[in-house]
Amino acid sequence: MSPRILTIFSLVLAAIIGPGLANAAGEFDNAIKSRKAVMTLYAWNLGQLGAMAKGEADYDPQAAKTAAENIRILATMNNGASWPQGSDSTALPGQTRAKVEAWTTYPESAEINKQLAAAAIAMAEVADTGLENVQANIGAIGGACSACHTKFRESE
Ligand code: HEC
């Protein structure tokens, strides 16, 4: 690519992605935003399964299957790029709750993520086959979320 085309390409990219990338002070802003977004999606989907499991919402096999599939997809995708070195709460207090131990004890956090993925796969296989199966599998998912938060997330 010629330098001129490269410049135009960069400008277009910056316009699409937003100013975060070009801003050195906020070097990790987009990465942190991205991983928090994944967490929000986990909570949203798990919340639907949880409401059914507790009887606060009617059991809907299709909705349960969809929520479980979403958690499975989130737990099995490679989102490693949103956890760059140096984007921890010691380096960036107030901007993130990810403890530096997530990096210093690596791959401990990845192991917990594997447990979550296994639990999510198990749930996705049975979520539309009966409320009792949602109830039987939800503990393993919630347990993996909690295990990681206890170790690697600052309390609020
Ligand atoms: C591998 C570790 C790990 C697993 C597994 C995990 N989390 Fe998290 N979670 C974190 C960390 C670390 C943060 C803090 C992220 C930050 O502030 O940059 C977080 C933050 C969150 C947040 C707050 C997001 C925000 O906007 O600040 C929610 C909600 C959440 N997690 C829900 C869940 C749910 C639900 C699950 C299970 C389905 C889950 N998490 C699984 C490590 C994990």
mmCIF file of C-alpha atoms and ligand atoms in Angstrom:
data_model
loop_
_atom_site.group_PDB
_atom_site.id
_atom_site.type_symbol
_atom_site.label_atom_id
_atom_site.label_comp_id
_atom_site.label_asym_id
_atom_site.label_seq_id
_atom_site.Cartn_x
_atom_site.Cartn_y
_atom_site.Cartn_z
ATOM 1 C CA MET A 1 0.000 0.000 0.000
ATOM 2 C CA SER A 2 1.236 3.503 -0.745
ATOM 3 C CA PRO A 3 1.758 5.779 2.267
ATOM 4 C CA ARG A 4 -1.125 7.951 1.120
ATOM 5 C CA ILE A 5 -3.546 5.049 0.926
ATOM 6 C CA LEU A 6 -2.279 3.828 4.295
ATOM 7 C CA THR A 7 -3.004 7.231 5.831
ATOM 8 C CA ILE A 8 -6.502 7.256 4.397
ATOM 9 C CA PHE A 9 -7.009 3.702 5.641
ATOM 10 C CA SER A 10 -5.880 4.687 9.152
ATOM 11 C CA LEU A 11 -8.198 7.669 9.198
ATOM 12 C CA VAL A 12 -11.141 5.561 8.105
ATOM 13 C CA LEU A 13 -10.274 2.954 10.728
ATOM 14 C CA ALA A 14 -9.990 5.621 13.434
ATOM 15 C CA ALA A 15 -13.371 6.996 12.380
ATOM 16 C CA ILE A 16 -14.950 3.553 12.663
ATOM 17 C CA ILE A 17 -13.273 2.380 15.847
ATOM 18 C CA GLY A 18 -13.266 5.720 17.639
ATOM 19 C CA PRO A 19 -10.591 7.809 19.276
ATOM 20 C CA GLY A 20 -9.616 5.258 21.940
ATOM 21 C CA LEU A 21 -6.968 3.580 19.822
ATOM 22 C CA ALA A 22 -5.096 6.765 19.049
ATOM 23 C CA ASN A 23 -5.117 7.985 22.640
ATOM 24 C CA ALA A 24 -2.000 6.840 24.499
ATOM 25 C CA ALA A 25 -3.368 7.857 27.911
ATOM 26 C CA GLY A 26 -6.329 5.569 27.353
ATOM 27 C CA GLU A 27 -4.285 2.819 25.745
ATOM 28 C CA PHE A 28 -6.314 0.052 27.407
ATOM 29 C CA ASP A 29 -9.730 1.729 27.370
ATOM 30 C CA ASN A 30 -11.137 -0.325 24.522
ATOM 31 C CA ALA A 31 -9.701 -3.603 25.814
ATOM 32 C CA ILE A 32 -11.239 -3.011 29.250
ATOM 33 C CA LYS A 33 -14.547 -1.979 27.691
ATOM 34 C CA SER A 34 -14.548 -5.093 25.554
ATOM 35 C CA ARG A 35 -13.971 -7.547 28.415
ATOM 36 C CA LYS A 36 -16.552 -5.794 30.591
ATOM 37 C CA ALA A 37 -19.007 -6.109 27.693
ATOM 38 C CA VAL A 38 -18.390 -9.875 27.581
ATOM 39 C CA MET A 39 -19.037 -10.030 31.337
ATOM 40 C CA THR A 40 -22.254 -8.042 30.914
ATOM 41 C CA LEU A 41 -23.410 -10.508 28.268
ATOM 42 C CA TYR A 42 -22.596 -13.413 30.592
ATOM 43 C CA ALA A 43 -24.688 -11.839 33.339
ATOM 44 C CA TRP A 44 -27.577 -11.044 30.987
ATOM 45 C CA ASN A 45 -27.800 -14.596 29.674
ATOM 46 C CA LEU A 46 -27.155 -16.299 32.997
ATOM 47 C CA GLY A 47 -29.800 -14.061 34.555
ATOM 48 C CA GLN A 48 -32.425 -15.488 32.195
ATOM 49 C CA LEU A 49 -31.480 -19.053 33.072
ATOM 50 C CA GLY A 50 -31.349 -18.152 36.754
ATOM 51 C CA ALA A 51 -34.835 -16.650 36.697
ATOM 52 C CA MET A 52 -36.208 -19.852 35.154
ATOM 53 C CA ALA A 53 -34.256 -22.041 37.556
ATOM 54 C CA LYS A 54 -35.677 -20.144 40.541
ATOM 55 C CA GLY A 55 -39.214 -20.136 39.147
ATOM 56 C CA GLU A 56 -39.264 -16.359 38.768
ATOM 57 C CA ALA A 57 -39.792 -16.791 35.029
ATOM 58 C CA ASP A 58 -41.675 -19.517 33.159
ATOM 59 C CA TYR A 59 -39.470 -22.235 31.737
ATOM 60 C CA ASP A 60 -39.160 -21.636 28.004
ATOM 61 C CA PRO A 61 -37.074 -24.372 26.379
ATOM 62 C CA GLN A 62 -36.145 -22.274 23.351
ATOM 63 C CA ALA A 63 -35.156 -19.220 25.396
ATOM 64 C CA ALA A 64 -33.184 -21.411 27.780
ATOM 65 C CA LYS A 65 -31.350 -23.045 24.893
ATOM 66 C CA THR A 66 -30.537 -19.653 23.363
ATOM 67 C CA ALA A 67 -29.219 -18.192 26.620
ATOM 68 C CA ALA A 68 -27.135 -21.322 27.252
ATOM 69 C CA GLU A 69 -25.755 -21.269 23.711
ATOM 70 C CA ASN A 70 -24.814 -17.616 24.127
ATOM 71 C CA ILE A 71 -22.890 -18.383 27.320
ATOM 72 C CA ARG A 72 -21.196 -21.316 25.594
ATOM 73 C CA ILE A 73 -20.125 -19.136 22.676
ATOM 74 C CA LEU A 74 -18.819 -16.398 24.984
ATOM 75 C CA ALA A 75 -16.919 -18.903 27.128
ATOM 76 C CA THR A 76 -15.283 -20.650 24.193
ATOM 77 C CA MET A 77 -14.268 -17.659 22.095
ATOM 78 C CA ASN A 78 -10.707 -16.384 22.301
ATOM 79 C CA ASN A 79 -10.984 -12.977 23.902
ATOM 80 C CA GLY A 80 -7.389 -12.917 25.132
ATOM 81 C CA ALA A 81 -6.604 -9.674 23.331
ATOM 82 C CA SER A 82 -8.894 -7.792 25.708
ATOM 83 C CA TRP A 83 -6.686 -8.757 28.667
ATOM 84 C CA PRO A 84 -3.378 -7.019 27.794
ATOM 85 C CA GLN A 85 -0.495 -6.973 30.292
ATOM 86 C CA GLY A 86 -0.614 -3.808 32.391
ATOM 87 C CA SER A 87 -4.411 -3.366 32.255
ATOM 88 C CA ASP A 88 -4.900 -4.377 35.904
ATOM 89 C CA SER A 89 -6.364 -2.539 38.871
ATOM 90 C CA THR A 90 -2.951 -1.881 40.440
ATOM 91 C CA ALA A 91 -1.790 -0.044 37.318
ATOM 92 C CA LEU A 92 -5.175 1.534 36.556
ATOM 93 C CA PRO A 93 -7.105 1.990 39.812
ATOM 94 C CA GLY A 94 -10.689 3.041 39.257
ATOM 95 C CA GLN A 95 -10.695 1.973 35.613
ATOM 96 C CA THR A 96 -10.793 -1.760 36.021
ATOM 97 C CA ARG A 97 -11.468 -4.306 38.747
ATOM 98 C CA ALA A 98 -9.196 -6.964 37.223
ATOM 99 C CA LYS A 99 -6.571 -7.834 39.840
ATOM 100 C CA VAL A 100 -2.938 -8.034 38.780
ATOM 101 C CA GLU A 101 -2.971 -11.650 40.066
ATOM 102 C CA ALA A 102 -4.905 -12.609 36.934
ATOM 103 C CA TRP A 103 -1.632 -12.045 35.101
ATOM 104 C CA THR A 104 0.941 -12.973 37.763
ATOM 105 C CA THR A 105 -0.671 -16.360 38.463
ATOM 106 C CA TYR A 106 -1.536 -17.088 34.841
ATOM 107 C CA PRO A 107 -2.790 -19.639 33.681
ATOM 108 C CA GLU A 108 -4.930 -19.967 36.836
ATOM 109 C CA SER A 109 -7.610 -17.658 35.447
ATOM 110 C CA ALA A 110 -7.543 -19.544 32.133
ATOM 111 C CA GLU A 111 -8.140 -22.793 34.035
ATOM 112 C CA ILE A 112 -11.247 -21.319 35.636
ATOM 113 C CA ASN A 113 -12.349 -20.173 32.213
ATOM 114 C CA LYS A 114 -11.993 -23.765 30.989
ATOM 115 C CA GLN A 115 -14.259 -24.896 33.836
ATOM 116 C CA LEU A 116 -16.781 -22.281 32.789
ATOM 117 C CA ALA A 117 -16.589 -23.435 29.165
ATOM 118 C CA ALA A 118 -17.142 -27.079 30.198
ATOM 119 C CA ALA A 119 -20.106 -26.117 32.374
ATOM 120 C CA ALA A 120 -21.563 -23.972 29.584
ATOM 121 C CA ILE A 121 -21.211 -26.771 27.020
ATOM 122 C CA ALA A 122 -22.984 -29.162 29.402
ATOM 123 C CA MET A 123 -25.796 -26.642 29.950
ATOM 124 C CA ALA A 124 -26.182 -25.902 26.242
ATOM 125 C CA GLU A 125 -26.648 -29.604 25.509
ATOM 126 C CA VAL A 126 -29.623 -29.993 27.866
ATOM 127 C CA ALA A 127 -31.118 -26.526 28.409
ATOM 128 C CA ASP A 128 -34.157 -27.229 26.216
ATOM 129 C CA THR A 129 -34.807 -30.711 27.609
ATOM 130 C CA GLY A 130 -36.447 -29.785 30.915
ATOM 131 C CA LEU A 131 -36.310 -27.248 33.717
ATOM 132 C CA GLU A 132 -34.758 -29.820 36.035
ATOM 133 C CA ASN A 133 -31.753 -30.005 33.701
ATOM 134 C CA VAL A 134 -31.307 -26.233 33.771
ATOM 135 C CA GLN A 135 -31.486 -26.381 37.554
ATOM 136 C CA ALA A 136 -28.989 -29.238 37.695
ATOM 137 C CA ASN A 137 -26.407 -27.461 35.538
ATOM 138 C CA ILE A 138 -26.640 -23.845 36.601
ATOM 139 C CA GLY A 139 -24.603 -24.253 39.775
ATOM 140 C CA ALA A 140 -21.473 -25.235 37.867
ATOM 141 C CA ILE A 141 -21.718 -22.118 35.702
ATOM 142 C CA GLY A 142 -22.346 -19.745 38.603
ATOM 143 C CA GLY A 143 -19.592 -21.473 40.553
ATOM 144 C CA ALA A 144 -17.030 -20.782 37.821
ATOM 145 C CA CYS A 145 -18.067 -17.115 37.619
ATOM 146 C CA SER A 146 -17.719 -16.770 41.392
ATOM 147 C CA ALA A 147 -14.436 -18.650 41.575
ATOM 148 C CA CYS A 148 -12.844 -16.233 39.146
ATOM 149 C CA HIS A 149 -14.357 -13.136 40.739
ATOM 150 C CA THR A 150 -13.250 -14.199 44.216
ATOM 151 C CA LYS A 151 -9.658 -14.566 43.070
ATOM 152 C CA PHE A 152 -9.239 -12.070 40.284
ATOM 153 C CA ARG A 153 -11.796 -9.274 40.649
ATOM 154 C CA GLU A 154 -11.629 -6.395 43.131
ATOM 155 C CA SER A 155 -14.714 -6.135 45.311
ATOM 156 C CA GLU A 156 -16.658 -2.946 44.716
HETATM 157 C C1 HEC B 1 -11.593 -16.014 34.090
HETATM 158 C C2 HEC B 1 -12.158 -15.171 35.120
HETATM 159 C C3 HEC B 1 -13.627 -14.776 35.062
HETATM 160 C C4 HEC B 1 -14.703 -15.562 34.763
HETATM 161 C C5 HEC B 1 -14.708 -17.047 34.432
HETATM 162 C C6 HEC B 1 -15.860 -14.707 34.856
HETATM 163 N N1 HEC B 1 -15.496 -13.434 35.192
HETATM 164 FE FE1 HEC B 1 -16.732 -11.823 35.367
HETATM 165 N N2 HEC B 1 -15.131 -10.643 35.712
HETATM 166 C C7 HEC B 1 -13.823 -11.053 35.825
HETATM 167 C C8 HEC B 1 -12.957 -9.906 36.032
HETATM 168 C C9 HEC B 1 -11.451 -9.948 36.211
HETATM 169 C C10 HEC B 1 -13.790 -8.777 36.035
HETATM 170 C C11 HEC B 1 -13.350 -7.304 36.138
HETATM 171 C C12 HEC B 1 -13.132 -6.787 34.702
HETATM 172 C C13 HEC B 1 -12.640 -5.363 34.655
HETATM 173 O O1 HEC B 1 -13.082 -4.531 35.499
HETATM 174 O O2 HEC B 1 -11.792 -5.043 33.789
HETATM 175 C C14 HEC B 1 -15.155 -9.277 35.833
HETATM 176 C C15 HEC B 1 -16.279 -8.462 35.792
HETATM 177 C C16 HEC B 1 -17.592 -8.915 35.729
HETATM 178 C C17 HEC B 1 -18.767 -8.069 35.747
HETATM 179 C C18 HEC B 1 -18.783 -6.534 35.855
HETATM 180 C C19 HEC B 1 -18.634 -5.961 34.431
HETATM 181 C C20 HEC B 1 -18.473 -4.454 34.391
HETATM 182 O O3 HEC B 1 -19.132 -3.803 33.561
HETATM 183 O O4 HEC B 1 -17.671 -3.909 35.180
HETATM 184 C C21 HEC B 1 -19.863 -8.897 35.658
HETATM 185 C C22 HEC B 1 -21.334 -8.493 35.632
HETATM 186 C C23 HEC B 1 -19.362 -10.257 35.556
HETATM 187 N N3 HEC B 1 -17.980 -10.231 35.608
HETATM 188 C C24 HEC B 1 -20.157 -11.383 35.413
HETATM 189 C C25 HEC B 1 -19.672 -12.670 35.167
HETATM 190 C C26 HEC B 1 -20.504 -13.843 34.981
HETATM 191 C C27 HEC B 1 -22.023 -13.868 35.040
HETATM 192 C C28 HEC B 1 -19.652 -14.886 34.757
HETATM 193 C C29 HEC B 1 -19.973 -16.345 34.511
HETATM 194 C C30 HEC B 1 -20.923 -16.689 33.482
HETATM 195 C C31 HEC B 1 -18.291 -14.362 34.806
HETATM 196 N N4 HEC B 1 -18.352 -13.027 35.064
HETATM 197 C C32 HEC B 1 -17.165 -15.143 34.620
HETATM 198 C C33 HEC B 1 -13.370 -12.344 35.733
HETATM 199 C C34 HEC B 1 -14.139 -13.439 35.352
#
